[in-house]
């Protein structure tokens, strides 16, 4: 639009002064609000687009959305409307130019990060309001009269046929050089897409050029999707993590909010002060970088040192140079110096300059040594000690030199990282040396104190783990020894059981019989199959003997064998069957005898008294339990929780035969024994044992009250 056309536009309430910007969708004019008498930026949509009502509606709707974003870092909108064929919006006038102009002039690292931080703060406000810019670029970052950056064109979609933005479904939205990979694919872009664009802008502020460029927008978009994250020149390596995080291809790997970006910038500038040095300034030209070339530039740590060393050496050379100037009269100057006293002053100055040059030379050499130490992994305590000594010498020579302070801080950072690695590798002795050196060099740093605490805790945890491992190994060894010992004992008992069977010692004598040895095996290994088979075999032997005795009508002997079998294994059901068969056989014989006796006549003699039938199996069980109770009492197994104790066996007898006198007598004996033991313990001062025994005796009287009635 020409100047004549701009002056022909009439918007009620505004006086258009001049055109200040033009884009694919609208033209921006500097105008004066007549009533308020203030300058505004008046944005008027292109008349060519006004014919399409879709653009007019979007222009007005999105302008109203941006009007809700009242923030000092976002260009404000005062008014929006239409007049005739013109759709317009009145915005805050920001006279300080845009970021593109500042990039061309050159920005320091510090200024670049400062601008990025302020833009991120404004962007975070918009994101939290639910809005995404979608078209961040240097042209949309303006500066007010105080140099503060402000976002503009927030959320305003460009025309679909414009080179800077397309709004058809499934197509890209944004400026190709600054769009995110998801924008290039035509996918939905959220607030993390804006953060990617900020990464591109940061790269451009530092280097003076965009990371991806090509002849057409499509090729640029492909580079955003396929090419790796760009690498900054070495002098900006401390900013590279920001670029990596901002320009990650996957949105999930970027900062998840602009607030996170602000915090990262604060950490970066807090840990590494960013200075306005000329050696980190860029010209802004898109084809070159206004700094010393990488190959020719000395290491960034030593730039100042080299400069001042050369400067001092030049000063030292000035007198010689002046001596050879035409027309110079050295003797006259010498006479004047001596007369005026300047000779001594000059000598002192030259001496001081020489000393300073020597100091700087030594400092530079020490800094180079320390820089090498920072790059090397720590393998010995001597290595740490040498680095510490070098650092101390630098402290003496540095005179608060900024580069030296930065280098010392980086040394401590290196030590902390190495301490972390050594702790993870359980190299605590070397880690001790590293942490102690860090404490010597930077006792005020909280990270050093935290690492010292971590080292102590890690050592304690490792020592505890070692002790636990030692104990576990001992327990495992002992268990294996016990297992081997148990296996040997089982083998020996089984062998003795077989020998006892061959010798006919099935259940007697008590401690030399096959039954005894099988019981010993089952105590060591309750489920031992060989012992269980052996016991079943012993029962079979006694059942066979009982059967033979019954056939010979030796019923008492047969019952004795059955009692032995029941003692060996009361759960064997064959015993009950044999007992029943024996009882039937005896009954048959008794019946036959009775039938042969003559019946009594009138003599009045009473018939023969028939004995009451007694359950032979029950009597057999009682006999076995009585013998077991007697053995338990002899062994001192009186009451629970001792296994196979006498009280349990006697109680079982009373359930079978409540009037059994031997069982009653045995329970009373246990009660009296407990009382006697309690009294003895009480006399010996064993009060706790006495209490337990008294309680056990009292429990018996409560379980069997009839046995203790007077």
XYZ file of C-alpha atoms in Angstrom:
710
model
C 0.000 0.000 0.000
C 1.449 3.375 -1.041
C 1.732 6.488 1.107
C -1.114 8.091 -0.838
C -3.325 5.061 -0.203
C -2.507 5.150 3.516
C -3.504 8.785 3.819
C -6.751 8.038 1.992
C -7.839 5.565 4.694
C -10.215 7.119 7.163
C -11.025 5.379 10.455
C -13.297 7.396 12.781
C -11.462 8.563 15.894
C -7.978 8.008 14.467
C -5.535 10.107 12.464
C -3.203 7.908 10.418
C 0.326 9.331 10.411
C 2.449 6.816 8.488
C 2.921 3.134 7.660
C 5.245 1.278 10.056
C 4.840 -2.364 8.978
C 3.211 -4.709 6.494
C 2.441 -8.410 6.483
C 0.544 -10.946 4.438
C -2.730 -10.291 6.236
C -2.590 -6.688 7.395
C -0.749 -3.378 7.353
C 0.237 -1.535 10.539
C 0.170 2.265 10.744
C 1.350 4.739 13.317
C -1.797 6.653 14.181
C -3.016 9.134 16.737
C -6.092 8.517 18.843
C -7.837 11.850 18.474
C -9.768 11.944 21.744
C -7.052 10.445 23.950
C -4.287 12.249 22.067
C -1.899 9.345 22.161
C 0.002 7.410 19.542
C -1.220 3.922 18.730
C -0.372 1.159 16.284
C -3.392 0.751 14.008
C -3.545 -2.631 12.296
C -5.856 -2.772 9.260
C -6.674 -6.044 7.508
C -5.996 -6.205 3.791
C -9.097 -5.188 1.781
C -8.451 -8.142 -0.514
C -9.159 -10.494 2.401
C -12.117 -8.517 3.678
C -14.252 -9.919 0.861
C -14.101 -13.280 2.621
C -16.213 -13.020 5.817
C -14.195 -15.864 7.351
C -11.114 -13.648 7.629
C -13.097 -10.753 9.033
C -14.664 -12.916 11.720
C -11.316 -14.474 12.619
C -9.625 -11.060 12.714
C -12.175 -9.710 15.180
C -12.486 -12.882 17.254
C -8.756 -13.431 17.740
C -8.218 -9.734 18.457
C -10.712 -10.022 21.297
C -8.854 -13.074 22.620
C -5.533 -11.219 22.647
C -7.224 -8.289 24.375
C -7.685 -10.622 27.370
C -3.913 -11.054 27.723
C -3.057 -8.025 29.827
C 0.618 -8.422 30.650
C 3.603 -6.020 30.597
C 5.385 -8.380 28.208
C 2.528 -8.564 25.655
C 1.546 -5.708 23.341
C -1.901 -4.592 24.485
C -4.970 -4.089 22.255
C -7.130 -1.018 22.890
C -9.921 -1.379 20.357
C -11.176 -3.573 17.527
C -13.845 -2.939 14.939
C -14.702 -2.389 11.281
C -15.540 0.656 9.247
C -16.807 0.199 5.725
C -14.555 -2.369 4.096
C -11.847 -1.992 6.731
C -11.332 -4.358 9.677
C -8.996 -2.750 12.194
C -7.557 -3.065 15.680
C -5.855 -0.392 17.773
C -2.796 -1.587 19.698
C -0.131 -0.264 22.012
C 2.605 1.530 20.056
C 6.048 0.106 20.836
C 8.750 2.373 19.361
C 11.931 0.424 20.140
C 12.039 -1.720 16.997
C 11.975 -5.516 16.824
C 14.388 -8.315 17.679
C 15.502 -8.703 14.066
C 17.128 -5.281 14.218
C 18.929 -6.108 17.459
C 20.215 -9.404 16.075
C 21.692 -7.546 13.103
C 23.482 -5.159 15.461
C 24.777 -8.008 17.609
C 23.775 -9.362 21.026
C 25.861 -10.659 23.909
C 25.109 -13.989 25.538
C 23.919 -12.192 28.635
C 21.551 -9.942 26.672
C 20.278 -12.882 24.623
C 19.389 -14.853 27.748
C 17.842 -11.767 29.339
C 15.566 -11.242 26.305
C 14.725 -14.955 26.179
C 13.784 -14.964 29.868
C 11.457 -11.968 29.604
C 9.753 -13.368 26.504
C 9.352 -16.737 28.294
C 7.705 -15.011 31.288
C 5.156 -13.334 28.991
C 4.650 -16.571 27.080
C 4.058 -18.497 30.313
C 1.301 -16.032 31.207
C -0.387 -16.582 27.846
C 0.004 -20.360 28.037
C -1.553 -20.464 31.480
C -4.464 -18.487 30.032
C -4.869 -21.282 27.490
C -3.466 -19.568 24.378
C -0.676 -20.598 22.004
C 1.149 -18.020 19.851
C 1.943 -20.374 16.938
C 4.069 -17.795 15.094
C 6.949 -16.745 17.328
C 9.781 -15.065 15.412
C 12.087 -12.051 15.896
C 9.700 -9.776 13.952
C 6.989 -10.480 16.539
C 9.190 -9.492 19.493
C 9.154 -5.708 19.839
C 10.959 -3.425 22.305
C 9.596 -0.463 24.184
C 11.442 2.791 24.830
C 13.210 1.183 27.834
C 14.416 -1.773 25.801
C 11.988 -4.301 27.307
C 10.832 -7.052 24.909
C 7.093 -7.432 24.197
C 5.208 -10.111 22.272
C 2.883 -9.091 19.463
C 0.731 -10.753 16.760
C -0.318 -13.212 19.439
C -2.602 -15.902 18.044
C -3.495 -14.007 14.842
C -3.655 -16.485 11.930
C -2.162 -15.462 8.617
C -3.933 -15.915 5.280
C -3.861 -19.415 3.831
C -2.012 -18.265 0.718
C 0.579 -16.221 2.617
C 4.159 -17.443 2.776
C 4.299 -17.050 6.527
C 1.297 -19.035 7.551
C -1.316 -21.452 6.255
C -4.535 -22.290 7.994
C -6.007 -25.123 5.914
C -6.721 -28.267 7.862
C -3.700 -30.570 7.985
C -1.295 -27.925 6.708
C 1.515 -26.063 8.445
C 0.870 -23.052 10.702
C 3.778 -20.705 11.411
C 6.854 -19.190 9.832
C 8.926 -22.025 8.294
C 12.291 -20.930 9.734
C 10.830 -20.892 13.281
C 8.151 -23.584 13.178
C 8.304 -26.765 15.259
C 8.482 -30.269 13.727
C 4.819 -30.841 14.574
C 3.876 -27.596 12.833
C 5.906 -28.649 9.791
C 3.936 -31.904 9.693
C 0.651 -30.011 9.885
C -0.143 -31.600 13.241
C -1.805 -29.965 16.216
C 0.666 -27.718 18.028
C 0.399 -26.975 21.745
C 2.352 -24.589 23.981
C 5.516 -26.690 23.634
C 5.622 -25.717 19.953
C 6.151 -22.098 21.075
C 9.098 -23.274 23.205
C 10.698 -24.879 20.133
C 10.385 -21.546 18.293
C 12.094 -19.838 21.252
C 14.983 -22.282 20.836
C 15.359 -21.254 17.179
C 15.281 -17.575 18.205
C 17.922 -18.161 20.919
C 20.174 -19.889 18.395
C 19.761 -16.936 16.015
C 20.465 -14.392 18.766
C 23.736 -16.173 19.623
C 25.006 -16.997 16.110
C 23.308 -14.408 13.894
C 21.647 -17.050 11.717
C 18.779 -19.538 11.918
C 19.695 -23.222 12.442
C 17.809 -24.510 9.386
C 17.522 -22.663 6.073
C 16.825 -23.558 2.458
C 15.497 -22.088 -0.781
C 11.848 -22.965 -0.163
C 9.565 -23.379 2.902
C 9.031 -27.109 2.261
C 12.754 -27.858 2.406
C 13.053 -25.847 5.631
C 10.164 -27.788 7.170
C 11.809 -31.097 6.252
C 15.013 -29.994 8.002
C 13.069 -29.143 11.169
C 11.663 -32.689 11.152
C 14.700 -34.726 10.102
C 17.950 -32.926 10.949
C 19.549 -33.154 14.424
C 19.424 -30.389 16.996
C 21.973 -27.746 15.942
C 25.260 -27.390 17.811
C 26.400 -23.975 19.011
C 30.009 -22.810 18.495
C 32.334 -23.959 21.324
C 32.320 -20.571 23.058
C 28.587 -20.961 23.674
C 28.776 -24.575 24.879
C 27.379 -23.663 28.289
C 24.138 -22.620 26.546
C 23.934 -25.840 24.472
C 21.771 -27.700 27.057
C 19.103 -24.992 26.664
C 19.128 -25.425 22.871
C 18.952 -29.225 23.234
C 15.953 -29.021 25.555
C 14.092 -26.309 23.621
C 14.588 -27.831 20.158
C 13.990 -31.497 20.965
C 12.103 -33.117 18.086
C 9.715 -34.832 20.493
C 7.576 -32.329 22.473
C 7.717 -34.684 25.479
C 11.489 -34.150 25.661
C 11.279 -30.345 25.702
C 10.596 -28.064 28.629
C 6.998 -28.743 29.565
C 6.253 -25.106 30.327
C 7.740 -21.681 29.770
C 8.133 -21.464 33.542
C 10.526 -24.431 33.434
C 12.527 -22.548 30.801
C 12.695 -19.458 33.042
C 13.957 -21.603 35.922
C 16.589 -23.200 33.663
C 17.814 -19.763 32.543
C 18.029 -18.654 36.173
C 20.079 -21.726 37.056
C 22.376 -21.186 34.085
C 23.015 -17.520 34.770
C 23.361 -18.237 38.489
C 25.950 -20.993 37.999
C 27.827 -19.289 35.140
C 27.622 -15.467 35.178
C 27.090 -14.309 31.602
C 29.227 -11.264 30.798
C 28.940 -8.536 28.153
C 32.390 -9.234 26.715
C 33.209 -8.360 23.171
C 34.493 -11.841 22.514
C 30.962 -13.241 22.842
C 29.256 -10.591 20.674
C 27.829 -11.493 17.272
C 27.484 -9.180 14.283
C 24.055 -10.466 13.386
C 24.948 -11.103 9.767
C 23.375 -14.297 8.569
C 26.486 -15.426 6.750
C 29.181 -14.874 9.368
C 29.845 -14.561 13.099
C 31.623 -11.501 14.444
C 34.027 -13.246 16.776
C 37.561 -14.563 16.660
C 37.532 -17.759 14.505
C 37.526 -20.986 16.484
C 40.933 -22.111 15.290
C 42.614 -18.771 15.934
C 40.866 -17.914 19.184
C 42.596 -18.912 22.434
C 40.593 -20.878 25.023
C 37.797 -18.762 26.471
C 39.192 -19.119 29.996
C 42.382 -17.361 29.049
C 41.263 -14.676 26.562
C 41.702 -11.779 28.921
C 44.999 -13.061 30.257
C 46.516 -13.262 26.773
C 45.190 -9.783 25.901
C 46.702 -8.142 28.969
C 49.962 -10.049 28.604
C 50.371 -8.741 25.051
C 49.320 -5.259 26.179
C 51.963 -5.194 28.928
C 54.621 -6.488 26.561
C 53.733 -3.728 24.093
C 54.117 -1.195 26.880
C 57.514 -2.611 27.673
C 58.530 -2.198 24.054
C 57.418 1.400 23.623
C 60.658 3.061 24.866
C 62.737 1.069 22.397
C 60.456 1.981 19.503
C 60.584 5.697 20.336
C 64.367 5.608 20.519
C 64.644 4.955 16.802
C 62.257 7.683 15.691
C 63.890 10.245 13.378
C 64.994 13.381 15.198
C 64.947 11.725 18.593
C 67.703 12.924 21.015
C 68.063 10.197 23.725
C 70.645 12.030 25.837
C 68.505 15.122 26.056
C 65.545 13.024 27.206
C 67.784 11.273 29.737
C 68.987 14.617 31.078
C 65.416 15.905 31.326
C 64.291 12.710 33.085
C 67.089 12.901 35.609
C 66.454 16.550 36.295
C 62.744 16.109 36.696
C 62.980 12.818 38.641
C 60.967 10.948 36.057
C 63.643 8.355 35.454
C 63.053 6.582 38.755
C 59.309 6.697 38.283
C 59.644 5.220 34.816
C 61.976 2.520 36.086
C 59.523 1.574 38.821
C 56.677 1.554 36.334
C 58.641 -0.665 33.961
C 59.565 -2.983 36.822
C 55.947 -3.167 37.912
C 54.846 -3.866 34.356
C 57.441 -6.621 34.053
C 56.302 -8.168 37.313
C 52.696 -7.997 36.151
C 53.596 -9.624 32.864
C 55.431 -12.392 34.731
C 52.445 -12.854 37.038
C 50.085 -13.110 34.111
C 52.387 -15.556 32.351
C 52.534 -17.803 35.431
C 48.779 -17.460 35.888
C 48.134 -18.438 32.287
C 50.334 -21.534 32.626
C 48.583 -22.557 35.841
C 45.179 -22.025 34.255
C 46.174 -24.258 31.370
C 47.242 -26.965 33.824
C 43.977 -26.671 35.711
C 41.927 -26.751 32.509
C 43.587 -30.058 31.630
C 42.895 -31.396 35.133
C 39.218 -30.512 34.764
C 38.973 -32.597 31.596
C 40.639 -35.711 33.051
C 38.782 -38.388 35.038
C 40.180 -38.849 38.543
C 42.188 -42.032 39.007
C 44.488 -41.266 41.962
C 44.716 -39.129 45.089
C 47.929 -37.587 43.768
C 46.026 -36.265 40.773
C 43.555 -34.481 43.091
C 46.300 -33.108 45.333
C 48.189 -31.649 42.372
C 45.024 -29.981 41.060
C 44.307 -28.544 44.509
C 47.828 -27.125 44.785
C 47.494 -25.570 41.336
C 44.151 -24.047 42.324
C 45.672 -22.542 45.480
C 48.487 -20.958 43.451
C 45.921 -19.518 41.068
C 44.044 -18.025 44.014
C 47.240 -16.257 45.092
C 48.000 -14.892 41.613
C 44.464 -14.223 40.343
C 43.620 -10.974 42.175
C 39.891 -11.779 41.772
C 40.310 -12.384 38.043
C 36.897 -13.427 36.677
C 38.294 -16.121 34.389
C 40.223 -17.646 37.277
C 37.154 -17.644 39.489
C 35.167 -19.343 36.733
C 37.891 -21.947 36.293
C 38.042 -22.657 40.035
C 34.285 -23.041 40.151
C 34.445 -25.454 37.215
C 37.139 -27.440 39.033
C 34.855 -27.857 42.046
C 31.998 -28.839 39.712
C 34.290 -31.431 38.135
C 35.259 -32.779 41.558
C 31.611 -33.051 42.578
C 30.777 -34.986 39.421
C 33.770 -37.265 39.935
C 32.844 -37.778 43.598
C 29.396 -38.876 42.455
C 30.982 -41.369 40.073
C 33.439 -42.673 42.676
C 30.678 -43.086 45.258
C 28.637 -45.068 42.750
C 31.691 -47.285 42.177
C 32.232 -47.706 45.961
C 35.666 -46.040 45.656
C 35.205 -44.300 48.983
C 38.872 -43.732 49.830
C 39.466 -41.713 46.655
C 36.062 -40.027 46.995
C 37.141 -38.886 50.480
C 40.158 -37.126 48.990
C 38.050 -35.480 46.264
C 35.351 -34.198 48.640
C 37.927 -32.974 51.169
C 39.676 -31.021 48.403
C 36.376 -29.500 47.289
C 35.680 -28.459 50.891
C 39.118 -26.826 51.074
C 38.584 -24.881 47.862
C 34.880 -23.984 48.222
C 33.693 -24.522 51.829
C 30.809 -22.106 51.312
C 29.121 -24.078 48.521
C 26.078 -26.036 49.615
C 26.627 -28.656 46.920
C 29.973 -29.513 48.526
C 28.379 -29.972 51.960
C 25.631 -32.073 50.405
C 28.193 -34.279 48.654
C 30.095 -34.733 51.937
C 26.887 -35.893 53.615
C 26.109 -38.186 50.696
C 29.586 -39.714 50.915
C 29.221 -40.448 54.645
C 25.794 -42.012 54.113
C 27.012 -44.061 51.150
C 29.980 -45.392 53.143
C 27.715 -46.354 56.038
C 25.253 -48.042 53.690
C 28.062 -49.925 51.949
C 29.606 -51.067 55.235
C 26.196 -52.195 56.458
C 25.614 -54.064 53.205
C 29.022 -55.722 53.528
C 28.237 -56.789 57.094
C 24.856 -58.144 56.061
C 26.456 -60.035 53.194
C 29.046 -61.490 55.577
C 26.334 -62.584 58.010
C 24.281 -64.095 55.205
C 27.320 -65.974 53.955
C 28.005 -67.312 57.446
C 24.366 -68.315 57.895
C 24.355 -70.010 54.509
C 27.572 -71.835 55.327
C 26.236 -72.908 58.715
C 22.962 -74.086 57.182
C 24.839 -76.070 54.577
C 27.013 -77.604 57.289
C 23.937 -78.440 59.364
C 22.261 -79.895 56.298
C 25.289 -82.042 55.548
C 25.546 -83.071 59.198
C 21.838 -83.919 59.291
C 22.162 -85.980 56.115
C 25.067 -87.891 57.638
C 23.107 -88.501 60.862
C 20.059 -89.697 58.916
C 22.199 -92.056 56.901
C 23.794 -93.444 60.075
C 20.432 -93.873 61.879
C 18.916 -95.677 58.880
C 21.909 -97.990 58.759
C 21.590 -98.734 62.491
C 17.841 -99.345 62.061
C 18.502 -101.953 59.383
C 21.101 -103.634 61.587
C 18.661 -103.652 64.535
C 15.959 -105.248 62.368
C 18.353 -107.971 61.298
C 19.184 -108.586 64.971
C 15.465 -108.758 65.881
C 15.555 -105.537 67.968
C 12.317 -104.201 66.551
C 11.123 -102.020 69.459
C 13.330 -102.978 72.389
C 15.643 -102.149 74.034
C 14.448 -98.549 74.045
C 17.588 -96.796 72.725
C 18.942 -99.572 70.501
C 15.848 -100.742 68.621
C 14.956 -100.191 64.976
C 11.909 -98.186 66.095
C 14.157 -95.824 68.110
C 16.456 -95.188 65.145
C 13.547 -94.570 62.775
C 12.114 -92.079 65.274
C 15.454 -90.266 65.375
C 15.371 -89.954 61.580
C 11.832 -88.533 61.645
C 12.808 -85.967 64.260
C 15.556 -84.757 61.932
C 13.407 -85.006 58.796
C 9.701 -85.561 59.528
C 8.822 -86.625 56.001
C 11.703 -89.038 55.448
C 10.308 -91.775 53.233
C 12.825 -94.451 54.269
C 11.964 -94.010 57.964
C 8.215 -94.086 57.270
C 8.599 -97.281 55.255
C 10.760 -98.752 58.008
C 8.127 -98.025 60.695
C 5.404 -99.522 58.508
C 7.631 -102.580 58.127
C 7.986 -102.877 61.925
C 4.201 -102.760 62.309
C 3.963 -105.509 59.684
C 6.416 -107.639 61.667
C 4.315 -107.378 64.863
C 1.062 -107.990 62.979
C 2.584 -111.176 61.554
C 3.736 -112.283 65.017
C 0.277 -111.529 66.462
C -1.398 -113.550 63.712
C 0.825 -116.561 64.373
C 0.200 -116.346 68.133
C -3.567 -116.164 67.578
C -3.494 -119.235 65.385
C -1.678 -121.000 68.216
C -4.463 -119.694 70.536
C -1.877 -117.679 72.476
C -4.176 -114.702 72.716
C -2.271 -112.861 75.463
C 0.884 -113.023 73.367
C -1.031 -111.879 70.303
C -2.413 -108.892 72.206
C 1.091 -108.043 73.368
C 2.325 -107.964 69.763
C -0.621 -105.792 68.711
C 0.130 -103.394 71.575
C 3.710 -103.144 70.341
C 2.468 -102.397 66.821
C 0.093 -99.709 68.129
C 2.906 -98.127 70.141
C 5.043 -97.923 67.024
C 2.331 -96.328 64.821
C -1.120 -95.622 66.328
C -2.326 -94.340 62.936
C -1.852 -97.647 61.107
C -5.385 -98.880 60.339
C -4.210 -102.476 59.971
C -3.823 -102.722 63.746
C -7.519 -102.111 64.384
C -8.438 -104.764 61.823
C -6.092 -107.270 63.432
C -7.460 -106.406 66.911
C -11.012 -106.970 65.691
C -10.104 -110.306 64.116
C -8.394 -111.396 67.331
C -11.416 -110.422 69.439
C -13.772 -112.331 67.151
C -11.548 -115.395 67.286
C -11.485 -115.313 71.105
C -15.236 -114.752 71.261
C -15.854 -117.732 69.051
C -13.773 -119.957 71.280
C -15.463 -118.633 74.439
C -18.889 -119.229 72.920
C -18.004 -122.765 71.992
C -16.819 -123.464 75.543
C -19.984 -122.048 77.043
C -22.184 -124.257 74.904
C -20.414 -127.349 76.175
C -21.073 -126.543 79.934
C -24.169 -128.298 81.511
C -27.039 -126.059 82.375
C -27.988 -125.866 86.114
C -31.353 -127.410 86.981
C -33.460 -126.961 89.995
C -30.499 -126.930 92.234
C -30.941 -123.212 92.171
C -27.312 -122.462 91.451
C -26.884 -119.077 89.828
C -25.791 -119.027 86.207
C -22.189 -118.283 85.440
C -21.367 -114.525 85.668
C -20.716 -113.088 82.224
C -17.892 -110.582 82.219
C -18.751 -107.180 80.798
C -17.351 -106.668 77.391
C -14.370 -104.316 77.270
C -13.179 -102.601 74.054
C -9.764 -104.222 73.601
C -8.572 -101.489 71.182
C -9.339 -98.791 73.726
C -7.481 -100.720 76.425
C -4.558 -101.074 74.063
C -4.508 -97.324 73.406
C -4.603 -96.593 77.150
C -1.656 -98.891 77.780
C 0.394 -97.231 75.036
C -0.447 -93.737 76.321
C 0.442 -94.676 79.902
C 3.832 -96.004 78.867
C 4.429 -92.866 76.769
C 3.465 -90.604 79.684
C 5.830 -92.442 81.995
C 8.708 -92.012 79.535
C 7.898 -88.325 79.087
C 7.873 -87.714 82.862
C 11.236 -89.422 83.217
C 12.601 -87.203 80.438
C 11.195 -84.065 82.100
C 8.650 -83.373 79.325
C 5.802 -82.503 81.685
C 3.630 -79.886 79.928
C 3.277 -77.975 76.655
C 4.844 -76.414 74.704
C 7.259 -79.338 74.931
C 6.574 -81.921 72.271
C 5.383 -85.378 73.244
C 4.715 -84.250 76.863
C 3.190 -86.309 79.681
C 0.174 -84.059 80.447
C -1.230 -84.372 76.926
C -1.000 -88.174 77.006
C -2.686 -88.398 80.441
C -5.446 -86.047 79.300
C -6.108 -88.304 76.291
C -6.394 -91.305 78.646
C -9.081 -89.511 80.704
C -11.032 -88.878 77.510
C -10.949 -92.610 76.774
C -11.538 -93.641 80.412
C -12.599 -90.737 82.714
C -12.173 -92.924 85.823
C -8.722 -94.219 85.003
C -6.842 -94.032 88.335
C -3.345 -94.112 86.875
C -4.039 -91.094 84.662
C -5.482 -89.133 87.602
C -2.508 -90.029 89.718
C -0.116 -88.930 86.970
C -1.805 -85.512 86.531
C -1.630 -84.865 90.281
C 2.050 -85.817 90.210
C 2.717 -83.320 87.401
C 0.877 -80.602 89.372
C 2.949 -81.270 92.477
C 6.170 -81.376 90.463
C 5.406 -77.951 88.965
C 4.767 -76.470 92.415
C 8.032 -77.888 93.712
C 9.959 -76.503 90.753
C 8.316 -73.092 91.226
C 9.270 -72.969 94.905
C 12.870 -73.892 94.077
C 13.050 -71.179 91.419
C 11.604 -68.661 93.866
C 14.265 -69.487 96.439
C 16.980 -69.069 93.800
C 15.711 -65.607 92.857
C 14.362 -66.791 89.494
C 11.105 -64.920 89.925
C 10.067 -64.939 86.283
C 10.546 -68.720 86.003
C 8.686 -69.223 89.287
C 5.736 -67.174 87.999
C 5.529 -69.254 84.807
C 5.576 -72.524 86.763
C 2.907 -71.333 89.231
C 0.701 -70.298 86.328
C 1.144 -73.717 84.669
C 0.176 -75.505 87.908
C -2.842 -73.235 88.324
C -3.913 -73.980 84.762
C -3.923 -77.745 85.520
C -6.215 -77.253 88.530
C -8.630 -75.290 86.335
C -8.614 -77.884 83.539
C -9.070 -80.818 85.933
C -10.980 -79.351 88.917
C -12.418 -82.741 90.073
C -8.938 -84.110 90.645
C -8.134 -81.446 93.222
C -11.346 -81.332 95.283
C -10.731 -81.917 98.997
